[in-house]
Amino acid sequence: MSIQCPTPHEEDAVVLLGHGAGGRLTAELLDHLVLPAFGGSAGPLEDAALLPGYRELVVSTDSFVVSPIFFPGGDIGSLAVHGTVNDLAMRGAWPHALSVSLIVEEGLPLADLRCVLTSLGKAAQDVGVPVITGDTKVVGRGAADRLFINTTGIGQRHGRLHPSAALARPGDAVLLSGPIGLHGTTVLSTREGLGFEGDIASDSRPLHRLVRALAPLGESVHVLRDPTRGGLAAALNEIARDSSVAVEIEEGVVPVPEAVASACDLLGLDPLVVANEGCMVAFVAPSAAEEALVHLRSLPEGAQAVRIGEVVEHNPRGRVTLRTLVGARRIVDMPLGEQLPRIC
Amino acid sequence: MSIQCPTPHEEDAVVLLGHGAGGRLTAELLDHLVLPAFGGSAGPLEDAALLPGYRELVVSTDSFVVSPIFFPGGDIGSLAVHGTVNDLAMRGAWPHALSVSLIVEEGLPLADLRCVLTSLGKAAQDVGVPVITGDTKVVGRGAADRLFINTTGIGQRHGRLHPSAALARPGDAVLLSGPIGLHGTTVLSTREGLGFEGDIASDSRPLHRLVRALAPLGESVHVLRDPTRGGLAAALNEIARDSSVAVEIEEGVVPVPEAVASACDLLGLDPLVVANEGCMVAFVAPSAAEEALVHLRSLPEGAQAVRIGEVVEHNPRGRVTLRTLVGARRIVDMPLGEQLPRIC
């Protein structure tokens, strides 16, 4: 489906779940509809934007629609803090202030709302970021699904850290701070009652301290990205596209927890496209790779950090390749849509 | 219904439409549930918050859930810009940057989405504020009602303007920049097909230029507030409460367009509690009142500015009184909930 315009097709075209999934459909929607409407360019889309006129300030916004609103390892409240804090962190920024805006369905038990807000408040306190303003809207029964939360964050950049999705360079080491697939499979399993939710929990957690740990490496840190919607596959493809480089990763070293692998097998999912909320990829200059791993591993949230690949010269630009366990290479495509709606 | 906690009642208590309507139920929800969760105080709730560490920057967030998404005089896109720009303006700030976050229901025609986003982009351009970052989420059919938009704005304060809902003083003149009741009655009439929508249109418009026009008056401008949810009644009651003063307004001079009066008569509504999106109240020192009116009237959006009342000494603090056409006085209560859900 194309959403280029004006086309005769558009009259019948509607928004699909996949348009919000962080894959190719999302990119099409952004390129052909959202950005032109705002007069934006089709440049690299970062997790957070620089605030014009304030070199050190970055801004990020996210609406959270995860279903169910409670899941092992977190809830929509803590997720709304972690998600936005992490988007700021991926621009090398420390969280400075947060706004919180609620859309509540009439009939939501006040006890549930209190539980979510208490969790949100605790997550913000753990991060050390103040909630400075907010808004609450209520819509009638059936006009929303329980509770949606928007968080917008303002962050202050660490002096020497200026990562961008456009700065990957040939030779860069690709680091991953922890295991993948936990958030998406946990939420899906909880929602569908698949029975894995006893064995796994979302990795939802703030990553700003990991980023601060990398600050001494300064400009050797080229790219930071947390692989949320669309998973590691989408994150690496975005970086490869925006930096116009080829990325190769090694299947054998990408940490996939056993329960995640089982759930993905059952569901026919590739763990590489499953959303995460508590790990990040870092592209760093090869000379800094070992030191970066040491810094990452110095914190609990980075204890399992590994080098999963590198930026290579010989592949077509914009392509992501996986060296499989048997030594073959396969292309890691940008996911089209998402098999997992409302994961965040 | 009380939402104080912990109470045995809470187990059965649920969120009501009125909790999002800007009246007493909203205040209860904020005081007893939202603010404690965030460790906030119960101080004056302003339209926008100061950004810690940056004296000149203010932040405001709003989620827009208006139904229908298109109405005479605007749509959810232009409203999302004006609403947030106006919240910044009420803190004496010029809009500096905007974030936009969409929650879209699967099945929304792309043509409608394009129309809303184009309108949003145009409204932002007219105001002169860049959209610097965004987010798009899609939820399944029935999990949202077409389209919700969150806008978060960052504004820069005019040097000498520091209005606050807590700064009203006895003697202050209460000014109103234009007629009331247009937005709420237009949206309601359009939604319910009442037939007034041919005669009226929403007043949705940006107010930042009006505020700039007042900037030369500096600290003589004590309070600025746009009477959105809960209308003029809620805005004046909030100011009376936060400033601990009594406010008296004159029924005969509050401008109520004929079509608004007719619609309110039919619906049994008081125009004082109907939402507006294009006028503001200003509390100014009595010596500056005439000059303020001249400044307001110098712009099209303030052409009908009038003095509607003053802060008086003799009434109980926190009370808002209306001098009626026949010379009687009646108390203008804080609306309990809202007769008009999903008005913004």
PDB file of C-alpha atoms in Angstrom, chain B residues 176 180 232 248-257 272 304 306-309 321-328 330:
ATOM      1  CA  LEU B 176     -11.813  39.424  28.912  1.00  0.00           C
ATOM      2  CA  ILE B 180     -17.374  33.343  25.368  1.00  0.00           C
ATOM      3  CA  LEU B 232     -15.033  31.270  32.527  1.00  0.00           C
ATOM      4  CA  GLU B 248     -16.962  39.980  41.072  1.00  0.00           C
ATOM      5  CA  ILE B 249     -18.059  40.159  37.449  1.00  0.00           C
ATOM      6  CA  GLU B 250     -20.932  41.932  35.756  1.00  0.00           C
ATOM      7  CA  GLU B 251     -23.363  39.792  33.785  1.00  0.00           C
ATOM      8  CA  GLY B 252     -24.336  42.619  31.463  1.00  0.00           C
ATOM      9  CA  VAL B 253     -20.855  43.119  30.059  1.00  0.00           C
ATOM     10  CA  VAL B 254     -19.747  39.511  29.555  1.00  0.00           C
ATOM     11  CA  PRO B 255     -20.017  39.113  25.787  1.00  0.00           C
ATOM     12  CA  VAL B 256     -22.166  36.089  24.883  1.00  0.00           C
ATOM     13  CA  PRO B 257     -22.924  35.760  21.139  1.00  0.00           C
ATOM     14  CA  LEU B 272     -20.071  30.687  31.910  1.00  0.00           C
ATOM     15  CA  GLN B 304     -13.900  42.885  21.508  1.00  0.00           C
ATOM     16  CA  VAL B 306     -13.911  44.324  27.693  1.00  0.00           C
ATOM     17  CA  ARG B 307     -13.573  44.877  31.408  1.00  0.00           C
ATOM     18  CA  ILE B 308     -15.937  42.388  33.012  1.00  0.00           C
ATOM     19  CA  GLY B 309     -15.284  42.930  36.697  1.00  0.00           C
ATOM     20  CA  THR B 321     -19.834  36.517  42.291  1.00  0.00           C
ATOM     21  CA  LEU B 322     -21.928  37.633  39.339  1.00  0.00           C
ATOM     22  CA  ARG B 323     -23.872  40.915  39.436  1.00  0.00           C
ATOM     23  CA  THR B 324     -26.899  40.024  37.365  1.00  0.00           C
ATOM     24  CA  LEU B 325     -28.724  42.254  34.909  1.00  0.00           C
ATOM     25  CA  VAL B 326     -31.380  43.004  37.507  1.00  0.00           C
ATOM     26  CA  GLY B 327     -28.773  44.015  40.064  1.00  0.00           C
ATOM     27  CA  ALA B 328     -28.839  40.867  42.187  1.00  0.00           C
ATOM     28  CA  ARG B 330     -25.293  35.229  42.584  1.00  0.00           C
TER      29      ARG B 330
END
